[in-house]
CSV table of C-alpha atoms in Angstrom, one decimal:
chain,number,residue,atom,x,y,z
A,1,MET,CA,60.6,-21.7,3.3
A,2,PHE,CA,57.7,-20.8,1.2
A,3,LEU,CA,55.4,-18.3,3.1
A,4,PRO,CA,51.9,-20.1,4.9
A,5,THR,CA,49.4,-17.5,2.2
A,6,SER,CA,52.4,-18.2,-0.6
A,7,LEU,CA,50.5,-20.4,-4.1
A,8,ALA,CA,53.8,-21.7,-3.8
A,9,THR,CA,52.2,-23.4,0.0
A,10,ILE,CA,48.7,-24.0,-1.4
A,11,LEU,CA,50.2,-25.5,-4.8
A,12,VAL,CA,52.2,-28.1,-2.5
A,13,LEU,CA,49.2,-28.9,0.2
A,14,ALA,CA,47.1,-29.2,-3.5
A,15,SER,CA,50.0,-32.1,-3.8
A,16,ILE,CA,49.3,-34.3,-0.9
A,17,VAL,CA,45.6,-34.0,-0.6
A,18,ALA,CA,46.3,-35.3,-4.2
A,19,LEU,CA,47.9,-38.3,-2.9
A,20,GLY,CA,44.2,-40.8,-1.8
A,21,PRO,CA,43.1,-39.6,-5.3
A,22,LEU,CA,46.7,-40.5,-7.0
A,23,SER,CA,47.0,-43.6,-4.9
A,24,THR,CA,43.1,-45.0,-6.6
A,25,ASP,CA,42.8,-43.2,-10.2
A,26,MET,CA,46.7,-44.0,-11.5
A,27,TYR,CA,46.0,-47.8,-11.0
A,28,LEU,CA,41.8,-47.8,-12.3
A,29,PRO,CA,43.0,-48.9,-16.4
A,30,SER,CA,45.4,-52.2,-15.1
A,31,LEU,CA,42.3,-53.9,-12.3
A,32,PRO,CA,40.7,-55.8,-15.4
A,33,ARG,CA,44.4,-56.8,-16.0
A,34,LEU,CA,45.4,-58.0,-12.3
A,35,THR,CA,42.5,-60.9,-12.4
A,36,THR,CA,44.9,-62.7,-14.9
A,37,GLU,CA,48.4,-61.2,-13.6
A,38,LEU,CA,47.7,-62.4,-10.2
A,39,ASN,CA,45.5,-65.1,-10.4
A,40,ALA,CA,42.5,-63.3,-8.4
A,41,SER,CA,38.5,-62.8,-8.9
A,42,ILE,CA,36.9,-58.9,-9.6
A,43,ASP,CA,35.9,-58.8,-6.1
A,44,GLN,CA,39.5,-59.5,-4.9
A,45,VAL,CA,40.6,-57.0,-7.1
A,46,GLN,CA,38.2,-54.9,-5.7
A,47,ILE,CA,39.0,-55.2,-2.4
A,48,THR,CA,42.0,-53.3,-3.4
A,49,LEU,CA,40.5,-50.3,-3.6
A,50,SER,CA,38.2,-50.7,-0.9
A,51,ILE,CA,41.1,-51.3,1.8
A,52,PHE,CA,42.3,-48.6,0.5
A,53,PHE,CA,39.6,-46.3,2.1
A,54,ALA,CA,39.2,-49.4,4.5
A,55,GLY,CA,43.0,-48.2,5.6
A,56,PHE,CA,42.0,-44.6,5.0
A,57,ALA,CA,39.0,-44.2,7.1
A,58,VAL,CA,40.9,-45.2,10.4
A,59,ALA,CA,43.7,-43.7,10.7
A,60,GLN,CA,42.1,-40.6,10.3
A,61,LEU,CA,41.2,-41.1,13.4
A,62,VAL,CA,44.7,-41.6,15.3
A,63,TYR,CA,46.4,-38.3,12.8
A,64,GLY,CA,43.6,-35.7,13.6
A,65,PRO,CA,44.9,-35.6,17.3
A,66,LEU,CA,48.1,-36.4,16.8
A,67,ALA,CA,48.2,-33.3,14.7
A,68,ASP,CA,46.4,-31.1,17.6
A,69,ARG,CA,49.7,-32.0,19.9
A,70,PHE,CA,52.4,-32.1,18.5
A,71,GLY,CA,52.1,-30.4,15.1
A,72,ARG,CA,50.8,-30.8,11.3
A,73,LYS,CA,54.3,-31.6,9.7
A,74,SER,CA,56.4,-34.3,12.3
A,75,ILE,CA,52.8,-36.4,11.9
A,76,LEU,CA,52.2,-35.4,8.0
A,77,LEU,CA,56.2,-36.4,7.7
A,78,ALA,CA,55.8,-39.6,9.1
A,79,GLY,CA,52.6,-40.6,7.5
A,80,LEU,CA,54.6,-39.3,4.0
A,81,ALA,CA,57.4,-41.9,5.1
A,82,LEU,CA,55.5,-44.8,5.1
A,83,PHE,CA,53.4,-43.6,2.1
A,84,THR,CA,56.9,-44.2,0.1
A,85,THR,CA,57.6,-47.3,1.5
A,86,ALA,CA,54.5,-49.1,0.5
A,87,SER,CA,54.1,-48.0,-2.2
A,88,PHE,CA,57.3,-49.5,-3.4
A,89,GLY,CA,55.8,-52.7,-1.7
A,90,CYS,CA,52.6,-52.5,-3.8
A,91,ALA,CA,54.9,-52.8,-6.4
A,92,THR,CA,57.2,-56.1,-5.4
A,93,ALA,CA,53.6,-57.8,-5.1
A,94,THR,CA,53.2,-61.3,-6.2
A,95,THR,CA,50.0,-62.4,-4.7
A,96,ILE,CA,46.9,-60.6,-4.4
A,97,GLU,CA,47.0,-61.0,-0.9
A,98,GLU,CA,50.3,-59.5,-0.6
A,99,LEU,CA,48.7,-55.8,-2.9
A,100,ILE,CA,46.3,-55.9,-0.6
A,101,VAL,CA,48.6,-56.0,2.4
A,102,PHE,CA,50.8,-53.0,1.1
A,103,ARG,CA,47.9,-51.4,-0.3
A,104,PHE,CA,46.4,-51.3,3.4
A,105,LEU,CA,49.6,-49.8,4.8
A,106,GLN,CA,49.9,-47.4,2.1
A,107,ALA,CA,47.1,-46.3,3.3
A,108,LEU,CA,47.6,-45.6,6.7
A,109,GLY,CA,50.6,-43.4,5.3
A,110,ALA,CA,48.7,-41.3,2.3
A,111,CYS,CA,46.0,-40.2,4.8
A,112,GLY,CA,47.7,-37.6,6.4
A,113,GLY,CA,47.8,-36.0,3.2
A,114,PRO,CA,44.2,-34.7,2.7
A,115,VAL,CA,43.4,-34.6,7.0
A,116,LEU,CA,46.7,-32.7,7.6
A,117,GLY,CA,46.4,-30.7,4.0
A,118,ARG,CA,42.7,-29.5,5.2
A,119,THR,CA,43.6,-29.3,8.9
A,120,MET,CA,46.6,-26.3,7.7
A,121,ILE,CA,44.4,-24.9,5.7
A,122,ARG,CA,42.1,-24.4,7.8
A,123,ASP,CA,45.1,-23.2,11.0
A,124,ILE,CA,46.4,-20.3,7.6
A,125,TYR,CA,43.2,-19.1,6.5
A,126,GLY,CA,41.0,-19.2,9.2
A,127,PRO,CA,37.2,-20.6,8.9
A,128,THR,CA,35.7,-17.7,6.2
A,129,GLN,CA,38.3,-17.9,3.4
A,130,SER,CA,38.9,-21.7,4.1
A,131,ALA,CA,36.3,-23.1,1.8
A,132,ARG,CA,37.7,-20.3,-1.1
A,133,VAL,CA,41.2,-21.7,-0.6
A,134,LEU,CA,40.0,-25.4,-1.0
A,135,SER,CA,38.1,-24.1,-4.0
A,136,MET,CA,40.9,-23.4,-5.6
A,137,MET,CA,43.2,-25.9,-4.2
A,138,GLY,CA,40.7,-28.2,-5.1
A,139,THR,CA,41.3,-27.3,-8.9
A,140,ILE,CA,44.7,-27.4,-8.7
A,141,MET,CA,44.7,-30.7,-7.2
A,142,ALA,CA,41.9,-32.0,-10.0
A,143,LEU,CA,44.8,-32.3,-12.5
A,144,ALA,CA,46.5,-35.2,-10.5
A,145,PRO,CA,43.7,-37.1,-11.4
A,146,ALA,CA,42.5,-35.9,-14.3
A,147,ILE,CA,46.5,-37.8,-15.8
A,148,ALA,CA,46.5,-40.1,-14.0
A,149,PRO,CA,44.7,-42.8,-15.5
A,150,ILE,CA,46.7,-41.8,-18.7
A,151,ILE,CA,49.6,-41.9,-16.7
A,152,GLY,CA,48.3,-45.1,-15.8
A,153,GLY,CA,47.1,-46.5,-18.8
A,154,TYR,CA,50.4,-46.0,-20.7
A,155,MET,CA,52.8,-47.5,-17.9
A,156,LEU,CA,50.4,-50.6,-18.4
A,157,PHE,CA,50.7,-50.5,-22.5
A,158,VAL,CA,54.2,-49.6,-21.8
A,159,PHE,CA,55.6,-51.6,-18.7
A,160,ASN,CA,53.6,-53.6,-16.6
A,161,TRP,CA,51.3,-52.5,-13.2
A,162,SER,CA,54.1,-52.2,-10.9
A,163,ALA,CA,55.9,-49.5,-12.8
A,164,ILE,CA,52.5,-47.5,-11.7
A,165,PHE,CA,53.4,-47.9,-7.8
A,166,ILE,CA,57.3,-47.3,-7.7
A,167,PHE,CA,55.8,-43.8,-10.1
A,168,LEU,CA,54.0,-43.5,-6.3
A,169,GLY,CA,56.7,-44.4,-4.4
A,170,ALA,CA,59.2,-41.9,-5.9
A,171,TYR,CA,56.1,-38.9,-6.0
A,172,GLY,CA,56.4,-39.5,-2.1
A,173,ALA,CA,59.5,-39.1,-2.1
A,174,ILE,CA,59.8,-35.6,-3.7
A,175,VAL,CA,57.3,-34.5,-1.7
A,176,THR,CA,58.4,-35.5,1.8
A,177,LEU,CA,61.8,-33.5,0.6
A,178,ILE,CA,60.0,-30.1,-0.5
A,179,ILE,CA,57.6,-30.4,3.0
A,180,THR,CA,60.4,-30.9,5.2
A,181,PHE,CA,62.8,-27.8,3.8
A,182,LYS,CA,60.0,-25.6,2.3
A,183,ILE,CA,56.9,-25.8,4.3
A,184,GLN,CA,56.1,-24.5,7.8
A,185,GLU,CA,54.4,-25.9,10.4
A,186,SER,CA,51.0,-24.3,10.7
A,187,LEU,CA,49.7,-24.9,14.3
A,188,GLN,CA,50.3,-22.3,16.7
A,189,PRO,CA,51.3,-22.9,20.7
A,190,GLU,CA,47.5,-21.3,22.4
A,191,ASN,CA,45.5,-24.7,19.8
A,192,VAL,CA,47.7,-27.1,20.8
A,193,ASN,CA,45.6,-30.3,22.7
A,194,SER,CA,46.1,-33.4,25.4
A,195,LEU,CA,46.6,-36.4,24.3
A,196,ASN,CA,44.7,-37.3,27.4
A,197,PRO,CA,41.9,-39.8,26.2
A,198,LEU,CA,39.4,-38.7,27.9
A,199,ILE,CA,39.7,-35.3,25.8
A,200,ILE,CA,40.2,-36.9,22.6
A,201,MET,CA,36.9,-39.0,23.0
A,202,ARG,CA,35.4,-35.1,24.6
A,203,ASN,CA,36.5,-34.2,21.5
A,204,TYR,CA,34.9,-36.7,18.7
A,205,GLY,CA,31.6,-36.6,21.5
A,206,GLU,CA,30.8,-33.0,20.8
A,207,LEU,CA,32.0,-33.2,17.1
A,208,LEU,CA,29.1,-36.0,17.1
A,209,ARG,CA,26.7,-33.8,18.8
A,210,SER,CA,26.7,-31.0,15.9
A,211,ARG,CA,23.7,-31.7,14.1
A,212,ILE,CA,26.4,-28.2,12.0
A,213,PHE,CA,29.1,-31.1,11.8
A,214,LEU,CA,26.8,-34.0,10.9
A,215,GLY,CA,24.9,-32.3,8.1
A,216,TYR,CA,28.3,-30.8,6.6
A,217,THR,CA,30.1,-34.6,6.8
A,218,LEU,CA,27.5,-36.3,5.6
A,219,CYS,CA,26.9,-34.1,2.5
A,220,CYS,CA,30.8,-34.2,1.7
A,221,SER,CA,30.7,-38.0,2.4
A,222,PHE,CA,28.1,-39.6,0.3
A,223,THR,CA,29.3,-37.3,-2.5
A,224,PHE,CA,32.4,-38.6,-2.6
A,225,SER,CA,31.1,-41.7,-2.5
A,226,GLY,CA,29.4,-41.4,-5.6
A,227,LEU,CA,32.8,-40.5,-6.8
A,228,PHE,CA,33.9,-43.7,-5.4
A,229,SER,CA,31.2,-45.6,-6.5
A,230,PHE,CA,32.4,-44.9,-10.5
A,231,LEU,CA,35.6,-45.7,-9.1
A,232,SER,CA,34.8,-48.6,-8.1
A,233,GLY,CA,33.2,-50.1,-11.1
A,234,SER,CA,34.7,-47.6,-14.1
A,235,SER,CA,37.2,-49.8,-15.4
A,236,PHE,CA,35.0,-53.1,-15.9
A,237,VAL,CA,32.1,-51.4,-17.2
A,238,LEU,CA,33.9,-49.1,-20.0
A,239,ILE,CA,36.8,-52.1,-20.5
A,240,ASP,CA,35.0,-55.3,-19.9
A,241,PHE,CA,31.1,-53.8,-21.0
A,242,PHE,CA,32.3,-51.6,-23.6
A,243,GLY,CA,35.1,-52.3,-25.3
A,244,VAL,CA,37.2,-49.1,-23.7
A,245,PRO,CA,40.8,-49.6,-24.2
A,246,GLU,CA,42.6,-50.6,-21.4
A,247,ALA,CA,45.0,-47.1,-22.7
A,248,ASN,CA,42.2,-45.3,-23.6
A,249,TYR,CA,40.4,-45.3,-20.0
A,250,GLY,CA,41.9,-42.5,-18.9
A,251,PHE,CA,41.0,-39.7,-21.4
A,252,TYR,CA,37.3,-40.7,-20.5
A,253,PHE,CA,38.5,-40.0,-17.0
A,254,THR,CA,39.3,-36.8,-17.8
A,255,ALA,CA,36.3,-36.1,-19.3
A,256,VAL,CA,35.2,-37.2,-16.3
A,257,VAL,CA,37.7,-34.7,-14.3
A,258,LEU,CA,36.5,-31.9,-15.7
A,259,GLY,CA,33.5,-31.5,-14.6
A,260,TYR,CA,35.1,-32.4,-11.1
A,261,MET,CA,37.2,-29.0,-12.2
A,262,VAL,CA,34.4,-26.9,-13.0
A,263,GLY,CA,32.1,-27.6,-10.0
A,264,THR,CA,35.5,-26.3,-8.5
A,265,GLN,CA,36.1,-23.3,-10.4
A,266,LEU,CA,32.0,-22.4,-9.2
A,267,SER,CA,32.0,-23.3,-6.1
A,268,GLN,CA,35.0,-21.4,-5.4
A,269,ARG,CA,33.4,-17.4,-7.6
A,270,LEU,CA,30.1,-18.4,-6.6
A,271,GLY,CA,30.8,-20.1,-2.6
A,272,SER,CA,31.5,-15.8,-1.3
A,273,ARG,CA,28.6,-14.7,-3.1
A,274,TYR,CA,25.6,-17.0,-2.5
A,275,GLY,CA,27.4,-19.1,1.1
A,276,ILE,CA,28.4,-22.5,1.7
A,277,ASN,CA,24.5,-23.5,2.3
A,278,LYS,CA,22.4,-22.2,-1.5
A,279,MET,CA,26.1,-23.3,-3.0
A,280,LEU,CA,25.2,-27.0,-1.6
A,281,VAL,CA,21.7,-27.1,-2.2
A,282,ILE,CA,22.6,-26.3,-6.2
A,283,GLY,CA,25.4,-28.8,-5.9
A,284,THR,CA,23.5,-31.8,-3.9
A,285,LEU,CA,20.3,-31.9,-6.2
A,286,LEU,CA,22.7,-31.7,-9.4
A,287,ALA,CA,24.4,-34.9,-7.9
A,288,SER,CA,21.1,-36.8,-7.7
A,289,SER,CA,19.9,-35.9,-11.0
A,290,ALA,CA,22.8,-37.1,-12.7
A,291,GLY,CA,22.7,-40.5,-10.6
A,292,ILE,CA,19.6,-40.6,-11.3
A,293,SER,CA,19.4,-40.4,-14.8
A,294,MET,CA,22.0,-42.5,-15.4
A,295,LEU,CA,20.6,-45.0,-14.0
A,296,ALA,CA,17.3,-44.6,-15.6
A,297,ALA,CA,18.9,-45.5,-18.9
A,298,SER,CA,20.6,-48.7,-17.4
A,299,LEU,CA,17.5,-49.9,-16.2
A,300,LEU,CA,15.7,-49.3,-19.3
A,301,GLU,CA,18.8,-50.4,-20.5
A,302,LEU,CA,19.6,-48.0,-23.5
A,303,HIS,CA,23.7,-48.2,-22.7
A,304,HIS,CA,25.7,-46.1,-24.0
A,305,LEU,CA,28.7,-45.0,-23.3
A,306,TYR,CA,28.4,-41.6,-23.8
A,307,TRP,CA,25.3,-41.3,-21.4
A,308,VAL,CA,27.7,-43.0,-18.6
A,309,ILE,CA,29.8,-40.1,-19.2
A,310,GLY,CA,28.1,-37.1,-19.6
A,311,CYS,CA,25.5,-38.2,-16.9
A,312,GLN,CA,29.7,-38.3,-14.6
A,313,VAL,CA,30.1,-35.6,-15.7
A,314,PHE,CA,27.8,-33.4,-13.9
A,315,PHE,CA,27.9,-35.6,-10.9
A,316,MET,CA,31.1,-34.9,-11.0
A,317,MET,CA,30.6,-31.6,-11.2
A,318,ALA,CA,28.4,-31.3,-7.9
A,319,VAL,CA,31.4,-33.2,-6.4
A,320,GLY,CA,33.4,-30.1,-7.0
A,321,MET,CA,30.6,-28.0,-5.9
A,322,VAL,CA,29.9,-29.5,-2.7
A,323,MET,CA,33.0,-30.7,-1.2
A,324,PRO,CA,35.2,-28.1,-0.7
A,325,GLN,CA,31.5,-26.0,1.2
A,326,ALA,CA,30.8,-28.7,3.2
A,327,MET,CA,34.1,-29.8,4.5
A,328,ALA,CA,34.8,-25.5,5.2
A,329,GLY,CA,31.3,-25.7,7.2
A,330,ALA,CA,32.1,-28.7,8.5
A,331,MET,CA,35.3,-27.5,10.3
A,332,GLY,CA,34.5,-23.8,10.3
A,333,PRO,CA,33.0,-23.6,14.0
A,334,PHE,CA,36.5,-25.8,15.4
A,335,SER,CA,39.4,-24.0,15.5
A,336,LYS,CA,40.5,-25.5,18.7
A,337,MET,CA,40.3,-28.9,17.0
A,338,ALA,CA,40.8,-28.4,13.5
A,339,GLY,CA,43.0,-31.6,13.1
A,340,THR,CA,40.4,-33.8,15.0
A,341,ALA,CA,37.1,-33.0,12.7
A,342,SER,CA,38.9,-32.6,9.6
A,343,ALA,CA,39.8,-36.5,11.0
A,344,LEU,CA,36.7,-37.5,11.6
A,345,LEU,CA,35.0,-35.6,8.4
A,346,GLY,CA,37.5,-38.4,6.5
A,347,PHE,CA,37.5,-41.3,8.3
A,348,THR,CA,33.3,-40.7,7.7
A,349,GLN,CA,33.7,-40.0,4.4
A,350,SER,CA,36.5,-42.9,3.7
A,351,ALA,CA,34.0,-45.5,5.6
A,352,ILE,CA,31.3,-44.8,3.7
A,353,ALA,CA,32.7,-45.2,0.6
A,354,ALA,CA,35.1,-48.4,1.3
A,355,VAL,CA,31.4,-49.5,2.6
A,356,VAL,CA,30.0,-48.7,-0.6
A,357,GLY,CA,32.8,-49.8,-2.8
A,358,LEU,CA,32.6,-53.7,-1.7
A,359,ILE,CA,29.3,-53.8,-2.1
A,360,VAL,CA,29.4,-52.7,-5.7
A,361,GLY,CA,32.2,-54.8,-6.3
A,362,HIS,CA,30.6,-57.8,-4.4
A,363,SER,CA,27.5,-56.9,-6.9
A,364,HIS,CA,29.0,-56.5,-10.6
A,365,THR,CA,26.7,-58.0,-13.5
A,366,GLY,CA,29.3,-56.8,-16.3
A,367,THR,CA,26.5,-54.1,-17.1
A,368,PRO,CA,26.4,-50.1,-15.5
A,369,THR,CA,23.3,-50.9,-13.3
A,370,ILE,CA,24.7,-51.7,-9.7
A,371,MET,CA,27.4,-49.0,-10.3
A,372,ALA,CA,24.5,-46.3,-11.9
A,373,ALA,CA,22.2,-47.1,-8.8
A,374,SER,CA,24.8,-46.9,-5.8
A,375,ILE,CA,25.7,-42.9,-7.4
A,376,ALA,CA,21.7,-42.1,-8.0
A,377,LEU,CA,21.1,-44.1,-4.4
A,378,MET,CA,24.7,-41.1,-2.9
A,379,GLY,CA,23.5,-38.0,-4.7
A,380,THR,CA,19.9,-39.0,-3.5
A,381,LEU,CA,21.2,-39.2,0.0
A,382,ALA,CA,23.9,-36.4,0.1
A,383,PHE,CA,20.4,-33.9,-1.3
A,384,LEU,CA,18.8,-36.1,1.9
A,385,SER,CA,21.6,-34.9,4.8
A,386,TYR,CA,21.0,-31.1,3.3
A,387,LEU,CA,17.1,-31.1,3.9
A,388,ILE,CA,17.1,-32.3,6.5
A,389,ILE,CA,19.7,-31.5,8.8
A,390,ILE,CA,21.3,-28.4,7.3
A,391,LYS,CA,18.4,-26.4,6.0
A,392,PRO,CA,16.4,-26.7,9.5
A,393,ILE,CA,19.5,-25.1,11.2
A,394,SER,CA,20.1,-22.8,9.4
A,395,ILE,CA,16.6,-21.6,8.9
A,396,ASN,CA,16.5,-21.0,12.9
A,397,THR,CA,19.5,-19.3,12.4
A,398,ALA,CA,18.1,-17.2,10.6
A,399,ALA,CA,14.5,-16.6,12.3
A,400,GLN,CA,17.4,-16.0,15.3
A,401,ARG,CA,19.1,-12.6,13.7
């Protein structure tokens, strides 16, 4: 067994938190091709993305209470088994309807990774150190989405889109074996919660009444939804509008992910010095500015590939600064129901992203404008969430001291 505080444990937990990004980013280059190979419309292909996040959102509400009652490891292994099976199911799909169904099942299994990975970090490191470790883990797991579209693009070039899901199924199987034999249970006996529905609803109610939880959760959710706006629209914008070859799409996506890695590094190095709230105000302001800059250029019809990528790099830098800090801030005060808090945070994040993805896909006009408008709106809403909800709380807390 790996020691709970070892780098090996962090790497394994990063690998399961990365299940969501891997399951979306690796097959992004194939989206335009799926419209012809499965005889589907752009809207239908976009549903394979949004349905994933819908399933991701709903299942998290179940994973959290189950993990608080039965422990993190057993529930995580059950989720990984479903993810692995559904990934192979996606590979065998012959119609867009079959792919949508298997993507939903894949999401139900995959969402256990982020929910329980974050929760286990909170269990092991507590409310103070978890932001630093989540930032470090974010840097590590960013390697996956950085190379995933490149791998997906070349798999698409050499094989076909189904090979991508075979790879994901094999990844799930390997991670399942490692967790089975190398990762310890992190839930302490004194923190075990009841599965009584009334207690579960009471816990969710307590979280929803907490301005601290809601403020941090909305900051996290809106910045993530800005990222998802790019995921939903980028393959069509880059490949169809700007003419980027499918095999090269991943390199542009990697440049964007590098911005995220820079942001997580800043979060890790500066977060302990300046605190969660200062990192959030800088990050959300940067996200809003980057999105508005992309939108302004598109509205003026100044369409340039490198301007779109450059703005998204800065937006992703903001995502890397905001999300680890906001997650730690949302979960910090709730040690006795960390799984439930992580689940509700993840549900909110995924639900908003799923709706945003559907809107971007349905409204796509063939230009970057809709994607850019969504990114700008999400960045601005994240900044307003800090300004309206979190800042007044921090001012009142400081005054009381």
